[in-house]
Structures are given as C-alpha cells and as structure tokens.
PDB file of N, CA and C in Angstrom:
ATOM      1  N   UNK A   1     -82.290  41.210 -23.516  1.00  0.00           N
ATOM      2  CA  UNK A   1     -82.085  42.461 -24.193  1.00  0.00           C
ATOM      3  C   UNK A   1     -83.263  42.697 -25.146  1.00  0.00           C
ATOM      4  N   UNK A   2     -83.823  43.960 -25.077  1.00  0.00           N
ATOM      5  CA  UNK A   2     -84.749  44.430 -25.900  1.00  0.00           C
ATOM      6  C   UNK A   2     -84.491  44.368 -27.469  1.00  0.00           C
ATOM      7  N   UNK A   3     -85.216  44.358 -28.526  1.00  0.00           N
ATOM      8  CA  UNK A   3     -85.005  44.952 -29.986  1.00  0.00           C
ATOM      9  C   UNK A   3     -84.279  46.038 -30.154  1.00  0.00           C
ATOM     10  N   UNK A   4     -85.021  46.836 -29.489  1.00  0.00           N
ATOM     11  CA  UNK A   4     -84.285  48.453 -29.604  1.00  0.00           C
ATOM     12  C   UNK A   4     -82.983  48.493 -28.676  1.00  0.00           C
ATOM     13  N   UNK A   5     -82.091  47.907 -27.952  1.00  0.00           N
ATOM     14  CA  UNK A   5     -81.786  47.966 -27.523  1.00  0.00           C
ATOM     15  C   UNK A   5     -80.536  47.532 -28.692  1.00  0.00           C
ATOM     16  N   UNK A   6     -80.451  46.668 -29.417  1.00  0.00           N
ATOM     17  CA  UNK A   6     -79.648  45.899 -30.487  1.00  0.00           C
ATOM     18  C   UNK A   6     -79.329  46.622 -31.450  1.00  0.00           C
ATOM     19  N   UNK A   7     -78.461  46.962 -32.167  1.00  0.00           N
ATOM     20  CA  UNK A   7     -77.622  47.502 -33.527  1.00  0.00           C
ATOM     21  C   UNK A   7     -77.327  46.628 -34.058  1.00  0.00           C
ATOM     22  N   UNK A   8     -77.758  46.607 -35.624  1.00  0.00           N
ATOM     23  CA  UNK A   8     -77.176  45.888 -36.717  1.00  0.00           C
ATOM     24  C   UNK A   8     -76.283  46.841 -37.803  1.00  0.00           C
ATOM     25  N   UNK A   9     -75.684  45.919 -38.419  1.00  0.00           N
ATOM     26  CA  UNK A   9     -74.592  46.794 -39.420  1.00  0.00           C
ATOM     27  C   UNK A   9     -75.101  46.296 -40.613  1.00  0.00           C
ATOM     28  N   UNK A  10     -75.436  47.097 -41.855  1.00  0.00           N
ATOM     29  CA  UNK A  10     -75.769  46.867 -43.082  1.00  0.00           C
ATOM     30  C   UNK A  10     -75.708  47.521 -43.994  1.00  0.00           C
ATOM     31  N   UNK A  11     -75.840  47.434 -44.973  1.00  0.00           N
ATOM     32  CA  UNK A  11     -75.516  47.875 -46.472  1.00  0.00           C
ATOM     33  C   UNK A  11     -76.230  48.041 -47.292  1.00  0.00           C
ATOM     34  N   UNK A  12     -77.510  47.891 -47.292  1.00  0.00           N
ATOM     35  CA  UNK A  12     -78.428  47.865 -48.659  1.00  0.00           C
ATOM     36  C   UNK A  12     -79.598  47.800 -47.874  1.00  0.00           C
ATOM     37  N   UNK A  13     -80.781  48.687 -48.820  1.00  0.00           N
ATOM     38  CA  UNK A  13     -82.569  49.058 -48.747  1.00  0.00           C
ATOM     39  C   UNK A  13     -82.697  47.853 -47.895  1.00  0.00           C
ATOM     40  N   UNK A  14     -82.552  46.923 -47.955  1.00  0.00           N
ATOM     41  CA  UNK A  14     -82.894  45.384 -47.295  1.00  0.00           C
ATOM     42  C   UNK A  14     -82.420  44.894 -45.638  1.00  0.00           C
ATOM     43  N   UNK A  15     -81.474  45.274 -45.530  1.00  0.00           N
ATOM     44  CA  UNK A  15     -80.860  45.446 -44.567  1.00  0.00           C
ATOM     45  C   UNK A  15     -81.683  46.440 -43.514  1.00  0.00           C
ATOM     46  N   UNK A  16     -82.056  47.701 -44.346  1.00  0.00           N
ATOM     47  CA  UNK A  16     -82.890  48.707 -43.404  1.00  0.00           C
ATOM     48  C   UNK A  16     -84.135  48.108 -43.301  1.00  0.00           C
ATOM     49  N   UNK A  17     -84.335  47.665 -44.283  1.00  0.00           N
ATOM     50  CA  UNK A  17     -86.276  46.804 -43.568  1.00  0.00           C
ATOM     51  C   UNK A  17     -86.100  45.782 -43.097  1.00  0.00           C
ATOM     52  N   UNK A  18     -85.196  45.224 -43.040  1.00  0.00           N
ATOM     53  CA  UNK A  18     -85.385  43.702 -41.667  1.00  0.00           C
ATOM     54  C   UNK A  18     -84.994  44.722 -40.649  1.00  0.00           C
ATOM     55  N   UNK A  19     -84.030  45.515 -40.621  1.00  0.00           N
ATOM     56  CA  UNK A  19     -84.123  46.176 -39.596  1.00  0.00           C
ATOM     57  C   UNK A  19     -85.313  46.848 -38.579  1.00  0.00           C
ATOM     58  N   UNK A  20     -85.902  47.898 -39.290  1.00  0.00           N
ATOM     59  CA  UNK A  20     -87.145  48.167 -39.308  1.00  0.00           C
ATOM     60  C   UNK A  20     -88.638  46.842 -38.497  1.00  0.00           C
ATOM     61  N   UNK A  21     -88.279  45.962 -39.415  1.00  0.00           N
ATOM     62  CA  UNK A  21     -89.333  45.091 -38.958  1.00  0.00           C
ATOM     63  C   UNK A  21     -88.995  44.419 -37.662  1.00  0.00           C
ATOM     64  N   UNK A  22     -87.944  44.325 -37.548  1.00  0.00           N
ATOM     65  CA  UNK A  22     -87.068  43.551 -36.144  1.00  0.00           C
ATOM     66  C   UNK A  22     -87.016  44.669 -35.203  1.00  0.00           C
ATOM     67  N   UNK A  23     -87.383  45.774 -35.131  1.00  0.00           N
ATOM     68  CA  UNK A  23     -87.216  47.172 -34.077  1.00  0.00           C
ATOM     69  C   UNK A  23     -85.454  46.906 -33.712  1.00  0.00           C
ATOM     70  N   UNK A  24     -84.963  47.003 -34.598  1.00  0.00           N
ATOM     71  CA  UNK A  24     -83.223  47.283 -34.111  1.00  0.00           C
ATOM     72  C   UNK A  24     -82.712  48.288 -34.944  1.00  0.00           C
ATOM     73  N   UNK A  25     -82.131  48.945 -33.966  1.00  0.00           N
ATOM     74  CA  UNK A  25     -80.945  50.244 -34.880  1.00  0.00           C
ATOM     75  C   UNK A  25     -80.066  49.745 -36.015  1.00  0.00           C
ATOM     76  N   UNK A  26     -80.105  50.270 -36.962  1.00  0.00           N
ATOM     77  CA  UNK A  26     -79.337  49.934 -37.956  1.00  0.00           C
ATOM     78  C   UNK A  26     -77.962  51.219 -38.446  1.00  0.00           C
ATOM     79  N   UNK A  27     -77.050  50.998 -38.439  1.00  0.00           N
ATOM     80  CA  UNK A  27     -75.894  51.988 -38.972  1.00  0.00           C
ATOM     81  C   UNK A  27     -76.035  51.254 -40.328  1.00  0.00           C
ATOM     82  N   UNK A  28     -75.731  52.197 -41.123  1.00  0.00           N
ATOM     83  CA  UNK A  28     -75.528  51.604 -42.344  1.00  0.00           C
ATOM     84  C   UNK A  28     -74.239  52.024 -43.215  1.00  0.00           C
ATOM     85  N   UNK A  29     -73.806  51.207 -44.029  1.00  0.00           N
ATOM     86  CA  UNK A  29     -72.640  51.188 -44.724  1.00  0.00           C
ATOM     87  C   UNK A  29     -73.031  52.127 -46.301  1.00  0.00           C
ATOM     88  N   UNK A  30     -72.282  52.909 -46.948  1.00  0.00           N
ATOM     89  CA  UNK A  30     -72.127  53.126 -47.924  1.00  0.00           C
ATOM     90  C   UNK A  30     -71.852  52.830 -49.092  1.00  0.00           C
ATOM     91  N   UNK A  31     -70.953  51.447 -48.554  1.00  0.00           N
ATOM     92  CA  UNK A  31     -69.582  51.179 -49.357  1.00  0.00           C
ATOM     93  C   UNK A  31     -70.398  49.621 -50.328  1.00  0.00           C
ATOM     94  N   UNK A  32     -71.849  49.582 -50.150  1.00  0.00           N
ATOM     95  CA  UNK A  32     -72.188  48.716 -50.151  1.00  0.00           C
ATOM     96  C   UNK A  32     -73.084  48.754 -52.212  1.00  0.00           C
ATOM     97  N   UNK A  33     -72.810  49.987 -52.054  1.00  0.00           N
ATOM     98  CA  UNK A  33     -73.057  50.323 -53.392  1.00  0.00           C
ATOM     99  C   UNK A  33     -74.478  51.511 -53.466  1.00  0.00           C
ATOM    100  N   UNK A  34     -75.029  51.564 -52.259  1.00  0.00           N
ATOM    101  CA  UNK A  34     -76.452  52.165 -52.401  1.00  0.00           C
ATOM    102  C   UNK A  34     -76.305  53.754 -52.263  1.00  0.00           C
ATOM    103  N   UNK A  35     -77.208  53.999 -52.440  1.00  0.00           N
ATOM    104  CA  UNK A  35     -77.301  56.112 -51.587  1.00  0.00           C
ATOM    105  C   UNK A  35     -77.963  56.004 -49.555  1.00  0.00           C
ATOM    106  N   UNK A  36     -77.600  57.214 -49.262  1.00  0.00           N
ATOM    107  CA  UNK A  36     -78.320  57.506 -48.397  1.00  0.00           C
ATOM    108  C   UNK A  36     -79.690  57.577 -48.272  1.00  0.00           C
ATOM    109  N   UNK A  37     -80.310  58.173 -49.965  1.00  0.00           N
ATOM    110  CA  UNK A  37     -81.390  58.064 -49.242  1.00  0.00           C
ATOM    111  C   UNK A  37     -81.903  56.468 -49.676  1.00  0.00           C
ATOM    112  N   UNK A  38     -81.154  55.550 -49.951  1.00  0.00           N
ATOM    113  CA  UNK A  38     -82.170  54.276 -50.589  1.00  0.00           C
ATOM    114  C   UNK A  38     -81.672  54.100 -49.271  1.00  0.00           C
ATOM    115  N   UNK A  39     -81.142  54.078 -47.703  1.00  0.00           N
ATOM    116  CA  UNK A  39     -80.390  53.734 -47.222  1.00  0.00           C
ATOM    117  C   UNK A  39     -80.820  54.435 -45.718  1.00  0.00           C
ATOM    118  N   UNK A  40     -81.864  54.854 -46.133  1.00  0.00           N
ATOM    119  CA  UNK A  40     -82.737  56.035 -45.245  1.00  0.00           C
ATOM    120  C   UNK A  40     -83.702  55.313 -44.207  1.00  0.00           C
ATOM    121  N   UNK A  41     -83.870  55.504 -43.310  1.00  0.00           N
ATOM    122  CA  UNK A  41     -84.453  54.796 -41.692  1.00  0.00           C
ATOM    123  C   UNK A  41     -83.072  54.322 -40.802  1.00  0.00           C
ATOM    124  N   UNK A  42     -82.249  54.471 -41.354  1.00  0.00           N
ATOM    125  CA  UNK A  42     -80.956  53.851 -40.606  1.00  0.00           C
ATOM    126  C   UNK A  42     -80.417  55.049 -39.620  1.00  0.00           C
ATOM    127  N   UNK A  43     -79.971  54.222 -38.643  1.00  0.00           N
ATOM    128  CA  UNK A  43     -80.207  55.338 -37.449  1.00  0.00           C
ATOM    129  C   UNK A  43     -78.670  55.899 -37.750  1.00  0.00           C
ATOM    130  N   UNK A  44     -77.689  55.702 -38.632  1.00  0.00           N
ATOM    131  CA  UNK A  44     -76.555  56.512 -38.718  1.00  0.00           C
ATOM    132  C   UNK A  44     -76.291  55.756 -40.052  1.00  0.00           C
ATOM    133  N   UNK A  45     -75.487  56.448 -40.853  1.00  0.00           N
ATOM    134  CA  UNK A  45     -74.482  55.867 -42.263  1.00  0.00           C
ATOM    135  C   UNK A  45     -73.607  56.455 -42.530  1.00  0.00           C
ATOM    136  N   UNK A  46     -72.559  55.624 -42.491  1.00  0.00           N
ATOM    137  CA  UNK A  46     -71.176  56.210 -42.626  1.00  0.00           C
ATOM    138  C   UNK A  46     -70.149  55.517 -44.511  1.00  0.00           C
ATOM    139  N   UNK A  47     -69.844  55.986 -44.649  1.00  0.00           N
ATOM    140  CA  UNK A  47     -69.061  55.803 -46.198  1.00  0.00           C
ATOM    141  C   UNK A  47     -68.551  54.349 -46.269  1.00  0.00           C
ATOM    142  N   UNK A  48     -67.840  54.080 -45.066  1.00  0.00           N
ATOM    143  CA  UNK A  48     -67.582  52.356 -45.183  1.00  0.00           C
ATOM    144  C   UNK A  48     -66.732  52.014 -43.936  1.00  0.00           C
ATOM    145  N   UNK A  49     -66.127  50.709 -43.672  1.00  0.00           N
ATOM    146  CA  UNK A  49     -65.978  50.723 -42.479  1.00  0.00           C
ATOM    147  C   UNK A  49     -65.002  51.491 -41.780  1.00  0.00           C
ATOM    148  N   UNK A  50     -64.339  51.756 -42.364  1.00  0.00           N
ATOM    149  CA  UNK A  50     -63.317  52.651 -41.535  1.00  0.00           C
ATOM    150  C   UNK A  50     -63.390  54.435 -40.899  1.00  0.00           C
ATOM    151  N   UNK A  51     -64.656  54.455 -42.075  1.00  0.00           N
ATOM    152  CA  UNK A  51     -64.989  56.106 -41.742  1.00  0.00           C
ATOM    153  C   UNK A  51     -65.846  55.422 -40.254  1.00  0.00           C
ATOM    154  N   UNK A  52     -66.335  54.511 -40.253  1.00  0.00           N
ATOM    155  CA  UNK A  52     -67.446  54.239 -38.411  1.00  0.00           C
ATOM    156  C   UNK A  52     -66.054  53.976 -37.490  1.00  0.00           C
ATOM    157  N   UNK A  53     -64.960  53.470 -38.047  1.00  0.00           N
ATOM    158  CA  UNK A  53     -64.076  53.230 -37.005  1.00  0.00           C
ATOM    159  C   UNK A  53     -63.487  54.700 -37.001  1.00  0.00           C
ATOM    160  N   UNK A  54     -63.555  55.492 -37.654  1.00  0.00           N
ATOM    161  CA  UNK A  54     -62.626  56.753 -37.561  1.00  0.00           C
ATOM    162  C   UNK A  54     -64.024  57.658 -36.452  1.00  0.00           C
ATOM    163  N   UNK A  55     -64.829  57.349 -36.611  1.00  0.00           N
ATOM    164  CA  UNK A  55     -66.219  57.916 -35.489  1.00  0.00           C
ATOM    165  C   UNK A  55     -66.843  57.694 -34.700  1.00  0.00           C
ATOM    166  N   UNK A  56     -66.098  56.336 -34.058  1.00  0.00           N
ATOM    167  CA  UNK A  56     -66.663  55.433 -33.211  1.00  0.00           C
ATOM    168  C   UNK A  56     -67.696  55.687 -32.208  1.00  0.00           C
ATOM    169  N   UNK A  57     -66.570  57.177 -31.501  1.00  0.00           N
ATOM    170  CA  UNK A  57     -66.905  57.223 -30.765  1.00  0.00           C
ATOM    171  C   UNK A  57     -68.111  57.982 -30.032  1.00  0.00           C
ATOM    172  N   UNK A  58     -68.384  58.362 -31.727  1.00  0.00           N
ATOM    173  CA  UNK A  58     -69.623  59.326 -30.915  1.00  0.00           C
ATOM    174  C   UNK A  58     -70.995  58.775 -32.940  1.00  0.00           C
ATOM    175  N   UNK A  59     -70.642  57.303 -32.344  1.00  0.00           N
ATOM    176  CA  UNK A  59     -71.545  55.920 -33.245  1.00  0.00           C
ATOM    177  C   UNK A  59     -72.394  55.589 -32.195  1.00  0.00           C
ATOM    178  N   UNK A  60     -73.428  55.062 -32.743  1.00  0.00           N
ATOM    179  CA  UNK A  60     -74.604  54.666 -31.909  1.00  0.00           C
ATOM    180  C   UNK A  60     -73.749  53.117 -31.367  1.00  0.00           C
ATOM    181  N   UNK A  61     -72.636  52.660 -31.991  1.00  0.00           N
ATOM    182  CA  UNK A  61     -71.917  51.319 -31.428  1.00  0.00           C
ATOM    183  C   UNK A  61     -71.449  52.139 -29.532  1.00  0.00           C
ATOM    184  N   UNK A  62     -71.009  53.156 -29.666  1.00  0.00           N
ATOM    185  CA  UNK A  62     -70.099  53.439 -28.922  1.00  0.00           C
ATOM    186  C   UNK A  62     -71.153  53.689 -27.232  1.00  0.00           C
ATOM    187  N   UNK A  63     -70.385  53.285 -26.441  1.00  0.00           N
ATOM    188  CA  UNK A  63     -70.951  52.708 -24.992  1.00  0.00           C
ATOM    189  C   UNK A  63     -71.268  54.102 -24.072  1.00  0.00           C
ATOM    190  N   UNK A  64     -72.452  54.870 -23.640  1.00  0.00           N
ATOM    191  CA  UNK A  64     -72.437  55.707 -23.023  1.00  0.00           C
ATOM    192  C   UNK A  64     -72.372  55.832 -21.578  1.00  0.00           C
ATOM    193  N   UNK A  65     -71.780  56.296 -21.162  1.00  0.00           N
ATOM    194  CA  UNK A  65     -71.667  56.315 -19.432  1.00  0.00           C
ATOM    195  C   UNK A  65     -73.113  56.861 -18.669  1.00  0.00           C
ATOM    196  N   UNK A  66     -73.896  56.368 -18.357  1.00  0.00           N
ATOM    197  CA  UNK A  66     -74.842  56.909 -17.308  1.00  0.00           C
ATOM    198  C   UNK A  66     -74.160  57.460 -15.801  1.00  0.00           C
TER     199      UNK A  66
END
C-alpha cells in the first residue's frame, strides 16, 4: 500500500506534519483542543469522534465503490 493511499486520525498541529511528511491523509479531530486552522493540511476535521462516526459515510475513512 502506497502513503497516500493510508489515513491517519489526529488531533493536534503535530499530528498534521508527521502526516504531511509521511504523504498520508490525515482527518483530524477537534476535540483535541486545537482550531481548524492550527489543524489545517488535514484532508477533513470533524468536532470529535462521534461527529466522523455521525459522517462516516461520506469521510475520507469510508470505502468507495469503483
């Protein structure tokens, strides 16, 4: 499996630059104390975990049919 191909889940500025440096999608959490924009390169951010489970399905987690 590729880099880009991988999603990580995280919470904080830090989280988005290992992300970043590792070429993997990052969703990011809210709930983690930061803003959007400290929180900014993340390929989606949602308020905390339950708002990504309440959106799953249209989350960069969620499986697309070709």
């Amino acid at each position: 499996m590729k880099p880009d191909e991988l999603i990580m889940l995280g919470d904080t500025p830090y989280d988005v630059q290992a992300a970043i440096g590792a070429h993997v999608n990052l969703v990011g959490l809210l709930c983690g104390g930061w803003s959007e924009i400290e929180l900014s390169g993340a390929t989606a951010i949602y308020s905390d975990p339950l708002d990504l489970l309440k959106w799953y399905d249209a989350s960069p987690f969620a499986v697309k049919a070709i």
